[in-house]
Tab-separated table of C-alpha atoms in Angstrom:
chain	number	residue	atom	x	y	z
H	1	MET	CA	-23.097	43.539	32.557
H	2	ARG	CA	-24.512	41.009	29.709
H	3	THR	CA	-20.880	39.588	29.381
H	4	VAL	CA	-20.602	38.696	32.976
H	5	ARG	CA	-23.946	37.331	33.061
H	6	GLY	CA	-23.103	35.381	29.983
H	7	TRP	CA	-19.949	34.052	31.742
H	8	LEU	CA	-21.704	33.076	34.871
H	9	ARG	CA	-24.311	31.225	32.925
H	10	ASP	CA	-21.950	29.514	30.944
H	11	THR	CA	-19.706	28.624	34.145
H	12	THR	CA	-22.376	27.580	36.659
H	13	GLY	CA	-25.573	27.097	34.746
H	14	GLY	CA	-27.042	23.624	33.844
H	15	LEU	CA	-25.523	21.948	36.772
H	16	PRO	CA	-27.613	19.392	38.544
H	17	ARG	CA	-28.670	20.515	41.830
H	18	ALA	CA	-27.170	17.159	43.957
H	19	PHE	CA	-23.782	18.615	42.440
H	20	TRP	CA	-24.309	22.094	44.249
H	21	TYR	CA	-24.971	20.222	47.687
H	22	LEU	CA	-21.672	18.179	47.138
H	23	TRP	CA	-20.169	21.616	46.136
H	24	THR	CA	-21.501	23.217	49.405
H	25	GLY	CA	-20.285	20.647	51.733
H	26	THR	CA	-16.804	20.718	50.031
H	27	LEU	CA	-16.852	24.341	50.754
H	28	ILE	CA	-17.687	24.265	54.287
H	29	ASN	CA	-15.306	21.305	54.928
H	30	ARG	CA	-12.363	23.014	53.582
H	31	LEU	CA	-13.377	26.387	55.373
H	32	GLY	CA	-12.198	24.225	58.448
H	33	SER	CA	-9.608	22.210	57.177
H	34	PHE	CA	-7.109	23.832	59.663
H	35	VAL	CA	-5.002	20.854	60.826
H	36	LEU	CA	-3.175	19.393	57.871
H	37	VAL	CA	-1.968	22.939	56.878
H	38	PHE	CA	-0.356	23.424	60.223
H	39	LEU	CA	0.253	19.928	61.580
H	40	ALA	CA	3.915	20.275	60.869
H	41	ILE	CA	4.295	23.108	62.840
H	42	TYR	CA	1.922	22.098	65.480
H	43	LEU	CA	4.045	18.846	65.910
H	44	THR	CA	7.120	20.782	66.242
H	45	GLN	CA	6.312	23.603	68.261
H	46	ALA	CA	3.357	22.760	70.465
H	47	ARG	CA	4.257	19.149	70.993
H	48	HIS	CA	8.062	19.741	70.828
H	49	PHE	CA	8.504	16.423	68.579
H	50	SER	CA	11.900	16.520	66.232
H	51	ALA	CA	11.291	17.254	62.465
H	52	ALA	CA	11.942	13.384	61.858
H	53	GLN	CA	9.173	12.610	64.349
H	54	ALA	CA	7.203	15.232	62.697
H	55	GLY	CA	7.860	13.583	59.429
H	56	LEU	CA	6.908	10.371	60.499
H	57	VAL	CA	3.521	11.426	61.952
H	58	ILE	CA	2.839	13.202	58.722
H	59	GLY	CA	3.932	9.968	56.717
H	60	LEU	CA	1.497	7.851	58.861
H	61	TRP	CA	-1.377	10.017	57.752
H	62	GLY	CA	-0.591	9.165	54.248
H	63	VAL	CA	-0.198	5.401	55.252
H	64	GLY	CA	-3.660	5.585	56.570
H	65	GLY	CA	-4.813	7.520	53.651
H	66	ALA	CA	-3.765	4.716	51.391
H	67	VAL	CA	-5.594	2.069	53.370
H	68	GLY	CA	-8.511	4.651	53.503
H	69	THR	CA	-8.786	5.159	49.662
H	70	THR	CA	-8.318	1.466	48.867
H	71	VAL	CA	-11.258	0.421	51.019
H	72	GLY	CA	-13.341	3.673	50.227
H	73	GLY	CA	-13.123	2.797	46.506
H	74	THR	CA	-14.607	-0.626	47.165
H	75	LEU	CA	-17.065	0.109	49.593
H	76	ALA	CA	-18.182	2.962	47.140
H	77	ASP	CA	-18.963	0.367	44.589
H	78	ARG	CA	-20.176	-2.370	46.750
H	79	TRP	CA	-22.004	-0.678	49.718
H	80	GLY	CA	-22.828	2.659	47.770
H	81	ARG	CA	-21.361	6.159	47.552
H	82	ARG	CA	-23.568	7.727	50.363
H	83	PRO	CA	-23.105	5.500	53.096
H	84	THR	CA	-19.361	5.432	52.523
H	85	LEU	CA	-19.277	9.075	52.607
H	86	LEU	CA	-21.164	9.388	55.890
H	87	THR	CA	-19.040	6.716	57.602
H	88	ALA	CA	-15.745	8.236	56.400
H	89	HIS	CA	-16.724	11.832	57.364
H	90	LEU	CA	-18.091	10.847	60.749
H	91	GLY	CA	-15.314	8.525	61.748
H	92	ALA	CA	-12.823	11.405	60.445
H	93	ALA	CA	-14.374	13.968	62.787
H	94	THR	CA	-14.060	11.727	65.639
H	95	MET	CA	-10.289	11.096	65.159
H	96	MET	CA	-9.582	14.659	64.250
H	97	LEU	CA	-10.793	15.340	68.035
H	98	GLY	CA	-8.728	12.221	69.192
H	99	LEU	CA	-5.504	13.620	67.458
H	100	GLY	CA	-6.232	17.077	69.051
H	101	LEU	CA	-6.308	15.371	72.526
H	102	ALA	CA	-3.507	13.034	72.114
H	103	ARG	CA	-0.099	13.837	73.934
H	104	PRO	CA	2.391	10.800	73.524
H	105	LEU	CA	4.324	10.101	70.381
H	106	TRP	CA	2.705	6.791	69.739
H	107	THR	CA	-0.946	8.198	70.383
H	108	VAL	CA	-0.315	10.946	68.034
H	109	ALA	CA	1.199	8.687	65.407
H	110	LEU	CA	-1.787	6.306	65.890
H	111	GLY	CA	-4.392	9.069	65.500
H	112	ALA	CA	-2.732	10.441	62.376
H	113	LEU	CA	-2.870	7.043	60.875
H	114	LEU	CA	-6.611	6.569	61.742
H	115	LEU	CA	-7.586	9.987	60.881
H	116	GLY	CA	-6.104	9.487	57.438
H	117	MET	CA	-7.734	6.422	56.673
H	118	PHE	CA	-11.155	7.765	57.443
H	119	ALA	CA	-10.441	11.270	55.966
H	120	GLU	CA	-9.425	9.643	52.560
H	121	ALA	CA	-12.094	6.905	52.530
H	122	ALA	CA	-13.980	9.667	51.535
H	123	ARG	CA	-12.387	10.808	48.360
H	124	PRO	CA	-13.119	7.950	45.890
H	125	ALA	CA	-16.663	7.905	47.017
H	126	PHE	CA	-16.939	11.634	46.618
H	127	GLY	CA	-15.186	11.524	43.275
H	128	ALA	CA	-17.231	8.628	42.105
H	129	MET	CA	-20.674	10.709	42.916
H	130	MET	CA	-19.764	13.465	41.182
H	131	ILE	CA	-19.083	11.706	38.224
H	132	ASP	CA	-22.488	10.181	38.588
H	133	VAL	CA	-24.630	13.315	38.975
H	134	VAL	CA	-22.557	15.457	36.386
H	135	PRO	CA	-22.802	14.588	32.412
H	136	GLU	CA	-19.857	14.211	30.401
H	137	LYS	CA	-20.054	17.617	28.664
H	138	ASP	CA	-20.185	19.330	31.867
H	139	ARG	CA	-17.656	17.588	33.970
H	140	LEU	CA	-14.789	20.177	33.086
H	141	ARG	CA	-17.052	22.760	34.470
H	142	ALA	CA	-18.118	20.961	37.354
H	143	PHE	CA	-14.457	19.647	38.464
H	144	SER	CA	-13.162	23.283	38.077
H	145	LEU	CA	-16.117	24.646	40.091
H	146	ASN	CA	-15.415	22.094	42.858
H	147	TYR	CA	-11.691	22.811	42.919
H	148	TRP	CA	-12.520	26.475	43.114
H	149	ALA	CA	-14.648	25.597	46.255
H	150	ILE	CA	-11.752	23.552	47.529
H	151	ASN	CA	-9.261	26.542	47.217
H	152	LEU	CA	-11.709	29.323	48.470
H	153	GLY	CA	-11.874	27.189	51.741
H	154	PHE	CA	-8.093	26.260	51.906
H	155	ALA	CA	-7.297	30.219	51.379
H	156	CYS	CA	-9.401	31.212	54.322
H	157	ALA	CA	-8.494	28.284	56.379
H	158	ALA	CA	-4.698	29.276	56.159
H	159	VAL	CA	-5.090	32.547	57.299
H	160	LEU	CA	-7.840	31.832	60.110
H	161	ALA	CA	-6.052	28.859	61.422
H	162	GLY	CA	-2.891	31.186	61.729
H	163	PHE	CA	-4.907	33.445	64.111
H	164	ALA	CA	-6.723	30.278	65.671
H	165	ALA	CA	-3.412	28.668	66.665
H	166	GLN	CA	-2.815	31.862	68.633
H	167	ALA	CA	-5.587	30.924	70.866
H	168	GLY	CA	-4.736	27.447	71.330
H	169	TYR	CA	-3.924	24.710	68.848
H	170	LEU	CA	-6.884	22.502	70.028
H	171	LEU	CA	-9.048	24.978	68.507
H	172	LEU	CA	-7.998	24.002	65.181
H	173	PHE	CA	-8.952	20.509	65.751
H	174	VAL	CA	-12.362	21.291	67.165
H	175	VAL	CA	-13.249	23.344	64.358
H	176	ASP	CA	-12.255	20.827	61.558
H	177	ALA	CA	-13.933	18.220	63.121
H	178	ALA	CA	-17.306	20.676	63.191
H	179	THR	CA	-17.125	21.541	59.662
H	180	THR	CA	-16.558	17.699	58.767
H	181	VAL	CA	-19.770	16.881	60.752
H	182	ILE	CA	-21.603	19.449	58.716
H	183	THR	CA	-20.839	18.175	55.495
H	184	ALA	CA	-21.761	14.774	56.519
H	185	LEU	CA	-25.066	16.364	57.718
H	186	ILE	CA	-25.641	17.880	54.170
H	187	ILE	CA	-24.953	14.785	52.377
H	188	PHE	CA	-27.091	12.645	54.536
H	189	THR	CA	-30.075	15.019	54.428
H	190	ARG	CA	-29.753	16.372	50.497
H	191	VAL	CA	-27.912	13.978	48.528
H	192	LYS	CA	-29.454	10.460	47.514
H	193	GLU	CA	-27.461	7.490	46.575
H	194	THR	CA	-26.228	8.044	43.193
H	195	ARG	CA	-24.971	4.593	42.067
H	196	SER	CA	-26.842	3.502	39.527
H	197	PRO	CA	-28.108	-0.267	39.392
H	198	ALA	CA	-27.397	-0.475	35.876
H	199	ALA	CA	-23.616	0.210	36.559
H	200	ALA	CA	-23.410	-2.359	39.321
H	201	PRO	CA	-20.326	-4.716	38.838
H	202	SER	CA	-20.857	-7.815	37.567
H	203	VAL	CA	-20.394	-11.254	39.549
H	204	LYS	CA	-16.704	-11.400	38.177
H	205	ASP	CA	-16.084	-7.776	38.545
H	206	ALA	CA	-17.637	-7.528	42.029
H	207	ALA	CA	-15.318	-10.001	43.460
H	208	PRO	CA	-12.149	-8.215	44.750
H	209	ALA	CA	-9.814	-10.544	42.688
H	210	GLY	CA	-11.908	-9.783	39.629
H	211	ALA	CA	-11.767	-6.015	40.113
H	212	LEU	CA	-7.936	-6.026	40.967
H	213	ARG	CA	-7.170	-8.432	37.898
H	214	THR	CA	-8.720	-5.594	35.854
H	215	ILE	CA	-6.849	-2.831	37.520
H	216	LEU	CA	-3.696	-4.412	37.646
H	217	THR	CA	-3.822	-5.105	33.835
H	218	ASP	CA	-5.064	-1.755	32.583
H	219	ARG	CA	-1.183	-0.530	32.164
H	220	VAL	CA	-2.622	2.865	30.607
H	221	PHE	CA	-4.514	3.680	33.743
H	222	LEU	CA	-1.676	2.571	36.034
H	223	GLY	CA	0.705	4.706	34.054
H	224	PHE	CA	-1.392	7.796	34.680
H	225	VAL	CA	-1.519	6.829	38.388
H	226	ALA	CA	2.505	6.682	38.274
H	227	LEU	CA	2.916	10.164	36.558
H	228	ASN	CA	0.463	11.582	39.330
H	229	LEU	CA	2.593	10.239	42.184
H	230	LEU	CA	5.510	11.791	40.719
H	231	ALA	CA	3.684	15.106	40.447
H	232	ALA	CA	2.466	14.725	43.958
H	233	LEU	CA	5.754	14.152	45.289
H	234	VAL	CA	6.676	17.454	44.371
H	235	PHE	CA	3.438	19.099	45.217
H	236	LEU	CA	2.863	18.096	48.936
H	237	GLN	CA	6.634	19.406	49.925
H	238	HIS	CA	4.395	22.463	50.497
H	239	ILE	CA	2.979	21.055	53.767
H	240	SER	CA	5.986	19.110	54.935
H	241	MET	CA	9.495	20.844	53.795
H	242	LEU	CA	8.112	24.351	53.072
H	243	PRO	CA	6.915	25.285	56.471
H	244	ILE	CA	10.509	24.143	57.818
H	245	ALA	CA	12.232	26.078	55.153
H	246	MET	CA	10.519	29.152	55.939
H	247	GLY	CA	11.120	28.668	59.738
H	248	ASP	CA	14.658	28.237	59.017
H	249	SER	CA	14.667	31.800	57.269
H	250	GLY	CA	13.201	33.218	60.319
H	251	LEU	CA	9.481	33.525	59.185
H	252	SER	CA	6.815	32.789	61.574
H	253	PRO	CA	3.954	30.387	61.430
H	254	ALA	CA	1.526	33.152	60.799
H	255	THR	CA	3.728	34.363	57.855
H	256	TYR	CA	3.741	30.617	56.471
H	257	GLY	CA	-0.056	30.921	56.823
H	258	SER	CA	-0.201	34.062	54.716
H	259	VAL	CA	2.172	33.073	51.926
H	260	ILE	CA	0.485	29.470	51.506
H	261	ALA	CA	-3.063	31.219	51.425
H	262	LEU	CA	-1.777	33.014	47.936
H	263	ASN	CA	-2.284	29.748	46.611
H	264	GLY	CA	-6.073	29.583	47.506
H	265	VAL	CA	-6.436	33.261	46.651
H	266	LEU	CA	-4.692	32.823	43.152
H	267	ILE	CA	-6.873	29.853	42.474
H	268	VAL	CA	-10.242	31.200	43.722
H	269	ILE	CA	-9.515	34.288	41.179
H	270	GLY	CA	-8.446	32.529	38.163
H	271	GLN	CA	-9.869	28.957	38.260
H	272	LEU	CA	-12.978	29.787	36.973
H	273	PHE	CA	-11.408	30.941	33.728
H	274	VAL	CA	-9.198	28.116	33.346
H	275	PRO	CA	-11.760	25.838	31.656
H	276	ARG	CA	-12.392	27.989	28.894
H	277	LEU	CA	-8.524	28.741	28.487
H	278	ILE	CA	-7.693	24.731	27.837
H	279	ARG	CA	-10.837	23.731	26.354
H	280	GLY	CA	-10.154	22.098	23.116
H	281	ARG	CA	-6.462	21.865	23.896
H	282	SER	CA	-4.697	18.621	24.177
H	283	ARG	CA	-4.651	17.182	27.608
H	284	SER	CA	-1.290	15.818	27.380
H	285	HIS	CA	0.303	19.208	26.335
H	286	VAL	CA	-1.761	20.679	29.226
H	287	LEU	CA	-0.426	18.237	31.833
H	288	ALA	CA	2.988	18.431	30.692
H	289	LEU	CA	3.089	22.173	30.780
H	290	ALA	CA	1.498	21.975	34.519
H	291	ALA	CA	4.098	19.527	35.565
H	292	LEU	CA	6.493	21.764	34.173
H	293	VAL	CA	5.403	24.943	35.575
H	294	THR	CA	5.004	23.260	38.911
H	295	GLY	CA	8.711	22.130	39.115
H	296	VAL	CA	9.869	25.484	38.214
H	297	GLY	CA	8.015	26.984	40.940
H	298	PHE	CA	9.066	24.609	43.606
H	299	GLY	CA	12.864	24.591	41.972
H	300	LEU	CA	12.822	28.499	42.761
H	301	THR	CA	12.108	27.871	46.392
H	302	ALA	CA	15.904	27.077	46.527
H	303	PHE	CA	16.598	30.943	46.027
H	304	ALA	CA	13.994	32.179	48.239
H	305	GLY	CA	14.781	33.757	51.786
H	306	THR	CA	12.234	36.355	52.509
H	307	ALA	CA	8.423	36.261	52.493
H	308	TRP	CA	7.792	37.892	49.215
H	309	LEU	CA	10.190	35.599	47.429
H	310	TYR	CA	8.624	32.545	48.904
H	311	GLY	CA	5.039	34.139	47.925
H	312	LEU	CA	6.569	34.313	44.395
H	313	THR	CA	7.345	30.876	44.161
H	314	VAL	CA	3.972	29.949	45.564
H	315	LEU	CA	2.213	31.875	42.715
H	316	ILE	CA	4.209	30.260	40.288
H	317	TRP	CA	3.495	26.655	41.099
H	318	THR	CA	-0.004	27.450	41.609
H	319	VAL	CA	-0.436	28.105	38.179
H	320	GLY	CA	0.763	24.595	37.196
H	321	GLU	CA	-1.777	23.151	39.970
H	322	MET	CA	-4.582	25.227	38.102
H	323	LEU	CA	-3.584	23.897	34.633
H	324	ASN	CA	-3.339	20.045	36.162
H	325	SER	CA	-6.626	19.910	38.271
H	326	PRO	CA	-9.178	19.889	35.726
H	327	SER	CA	-7.350	17.862	33.045
H	328	ASN	CA	-6.392	15.323	35.590
H	329	ALA	CA	-9.935	14.982	36.855
H	330	THR	CA	-11.983	14.753	33.583
H	331	LEU	CA	-9.231	12.234	32.306
H	332	ILE	CA	-9.593	10.007	35.365
H	333	ALA	CA	-13.266	10.092	34.774
H	334	GLU	CA	-12.849	8.859	31.279
H	335	LEU	CA	-10.235	5.960	31.971
H	336	SER	CA	-12.416	4.519	34.567
H	337	PRO	CA	-15.154	1.931	33.626
H	338	ALA	CA	-18.712	2.723	34.975
H	339	ALA	CA	-18.803	-0.704	36.965
H	340	LEU	CA	-15.419	0.037	38.562
H	341	ARG	CA	-15.671	3.669	38.906
H	342	GLY	CA	-15.277	3.608	42.781
H	343	ARG	CA	-12.199	1.350	42.616
H	344	TYR	CA	-10.410	3.296	39.985
H	345	GLN	CA	-10.893	6.416	41.835
H	346	GLY	CA	-9.582	4.763	44.953
H	347	VAL	CA	-6.433	3.509	43.064
H	348	PHE	CA	-5.960	7.030	41.756
H	349	SER	CA	-6.514	8.535	44.972
H	350	LEU	CA	-4.003	5.793	46.501
H	351	SER	CA	-1.087	7.633	44.278
H	352	TRP	CA	-1.647	10.715	46.694
H	353	GLN	CA	-1.707	9.041	49.570
H	354	LEU	CA	1.460	7.106	48.577
H	355	ALA	CA	2.983	10.634	48.131
H	356	GLY	CA	1.638	11.836	51.501
H	357	ALA	CA	3.291	9.153	53.114
H	358	SER	CA	6.766	9.304	51.242
H	359	ALA	CA	7.088	12.895	50.259
H	360	PRO	CA	7.714	14.252	53.888
H	361	VAL	CA	10.242	11.497	54.507
H	362	LEU	CA	11.706	11.512	51.160
H	363	GLY	CA	11.912	15.678	51.411
H	364	GLY	CA	13.573	15.550	55.029
H	365	LEU	CA	16.206	12.936	53.797
H	366	VAL	CA	17.283	14.889	50.846
H	367	ARG	CA	17.371	17.979	53.029
H	368	GLU	CA	19.299	16.363	55.631
H	369	HIS	CA	21.848	14.582	53.633
H	370	ALA	CA	21.828	16.963	50.647
H	371	GLY	CA	20.880	20.199	51.630
H	372	ASN	CA	17.952	22.603	51.104
H	373	THR	CA	18.900	23.728	47.799
H	374	GLN	CA	19.544	20.207	46.398
H	375	LEU	CA	15.900	19.351	47.545
H	376	TRP	CA	14.043	22.329	45.683
H	377	LEU	CA	16.416	21.727	42.467
H	378	GLY	CA	15.635	17.956	42.731
H	379	CYS	CA	11.847	19.222	42.626
H	380	ALA	CA	12.193	21.067	39.455
H	381	ALA	CA	14.106	17.889	37.645
H	382	LEU	CA	11.230	15.878	38.796
H	383	GLY	CA	8.833	17.962	37.268
H	384	ALA	CA	10.796	18.159	33.974
H	385	VAL	CA	10.824	14.294	33.735
H	386	THR	CA	6.969	14.129	34.616
H	387	ALA	CA	6.269	16.433	31.695
H	388	ILE	CA	8.148	14.546	29.282
H	389	ALA	CA	6.289	11.278	30.282
H	390	HIS	CA	2.872	13.096	29.876
H	391	LEU	CA	3.764	13.828	26.418
H	392	VAL	CA	4.847	10.295	25.562
H	393	SER	CA	2.044	8.430	27.204
H	394	GLY	CA	-0.548	11.204	26.100
H	395	PRO	CA	-1.860	9.323	22.875
H	396	ALA	CA	-2.061	6.081	24.359
H	397	ARG	CA	-4.572	7.590	27.106
H	398	GLU	CA	-6.749	9.186	24.800
H	399	ARG	CA	-7.183	5.911	22.770
H	400	ARG	CA	-7.887	4.339	26.086
H	401	ALA	CA	-10.621	6.976	26.797
H	402	ALA	CA	-12.266	6.729	23.494
H	403	GLN	CA	-12.461	2.678	23.785
H	404	LEU	CA	-14.313	3.279	26.836
H	405	ARG	CA	-17.072	5.793	25.870
H	406	PRO	CA	-18.930	3.477	23.403
H	407	ALA	CA	-18.878	0.557	26.228
H	408	ALA	CA	-20.496	3.068	28.701
H	409	THR	CA	-23.479	3.766	26.263
H	410	PRO	CA	-26.445	1.359	26.331
H	411	VAL	CA	-27.145	0.055	22.941
H	412	ARG	CA	-30.327	0.330	21.357
H	413	PRO	CA	-31.210	-2.826	19.300
H	414	VAL	CA	-31.515	-1.673	15.421
H	415	THR	CA	-33.659	-3.565	12.969
H	416	VAL	CA	-33.018	-1.814	9.608
H	417	LEU	CA	-33.696	-4.736	7.516
H	418	ALA	CA	-37.141	-5.495	8.970
H	419	THR	CA	-40.206	-3.616	8.540
H	420	PRO	CA	-41.194	-1.877	11.894
H	421	ALA	CA	-44.594	-2.312	13.393
H	422	PRO	CA	-46.556	0.840	13.704
H	423	GLU	CA	-45.906	1.041	17.598
H	424	ALA	CA	-42.235	0.354	16.958
H	425	ALA	CA	-42.026	3.517	14.294
H	426	GLU	CA	-43.974	5.674	16.600
H	427	ALA	CA	-41.575	5.062	19.281
H	428	ALA	CA	-38.244	5.347	17.091
H	429	ALA	CA	-39.732	8.669	15.674
H	430	THR	CA	-39.864	9.824	19.493
H	431	ALA	CA	-36.937	8.512	20.731
H	432	PRO	CA	-33.782	10.883	21.751
H	433	ALA	CA	-31.243	10.869	19.407
H	434	GLU	CA	-28.449	10.011	21.798
H	435	PRO	CA	-29.351	8.107	25.186
H	436	VAL	CA	-28.841	9.867	28.454
H	437	ARG	CA	-25.870	8.407	30.225
H	438	VAL	CA	-23.955	9.045	33.461
H	439	ALA	CA	-20.702	7.348	32.660
H	440	PRO	CA	-18.172	8.791	30.323
């Protein structure tokens, strides 16, 4: 019992109250995240669109998300984290209902585009707020706990959505919109603005051109974003091509929901132990291993034909996802200058949105012209390439992170050669050894 209590204290203790409100909002929002999980099935079975049309709609979601993350990152730095999150969540809830009521292809496509824009505009603001409120030493734990909440909600949502769809697909959109509004209310009533005036951009950095120039010349950061894009192209096949492949194998949407829920279940069980497992290890090695394991998991899908084999592949690539997420989150936090944290979060999120727009299209093209087997083996090859690239680029990333740490620490004037006045000596004696800071 002492061991369990000690583990809980080490895992959850000492995190600020604002983090737990954000964590709660994440959990509630993900418990109702029905739509994206079943969107491909909804479009092909309920709306009777072709696979190509369904891929187009899902791709437009990703295009809207690309716009949303870019705008959301800028607004998080200039307008503030809290108003950006509130606007994004309320807009997403409105568009969720609109998408559920849309019928013609053009209205469904427009609804998916706008929903992706609002929903993903919240991502950089949320990421920046999480970094703002959690000290650097606790971020690995905090990001792991938040990721645990995401997947607890996802596991429950995947199973519940399979049954809710039997009562009518519109119910999926209504519940998703309702949980998004609840999340917005939690942030509005419980979380204050976290953007520190001390971290506000300078006049040069506040200008869009100055911020863009800073990001575009940060080759280390852009290289990391490119590698995340490659990994996301593989990972996002689970919401585009995987349900179609399982349907071709004669498996029902409810079976897909149960199989994909294994992803969330495994993360819920094991993610809280991952920080201890990877603590002190090279992040580049962890990210390389994550990419390799993920590629292997998706590659084995080429040989699956039954529910249990598909479930086994899901469990394998989930292990890669569990290794990737906390290392990714802490590294992006350290690579982001404090004054441009929202924009850096937005550009990093942009890699996910670009993958969201292109993964279903590329996956569909490969599957149509080369075959199902080649699609999944290609995912394995892309995972191996990403792993090698992480090993090669890792040292440069760590040097860049080390350079940013001193820059984020307020510099206290030092007068070693002069004899301090009594008041100054007393202040120096009572000052903390290291100033409290938010930025990495």
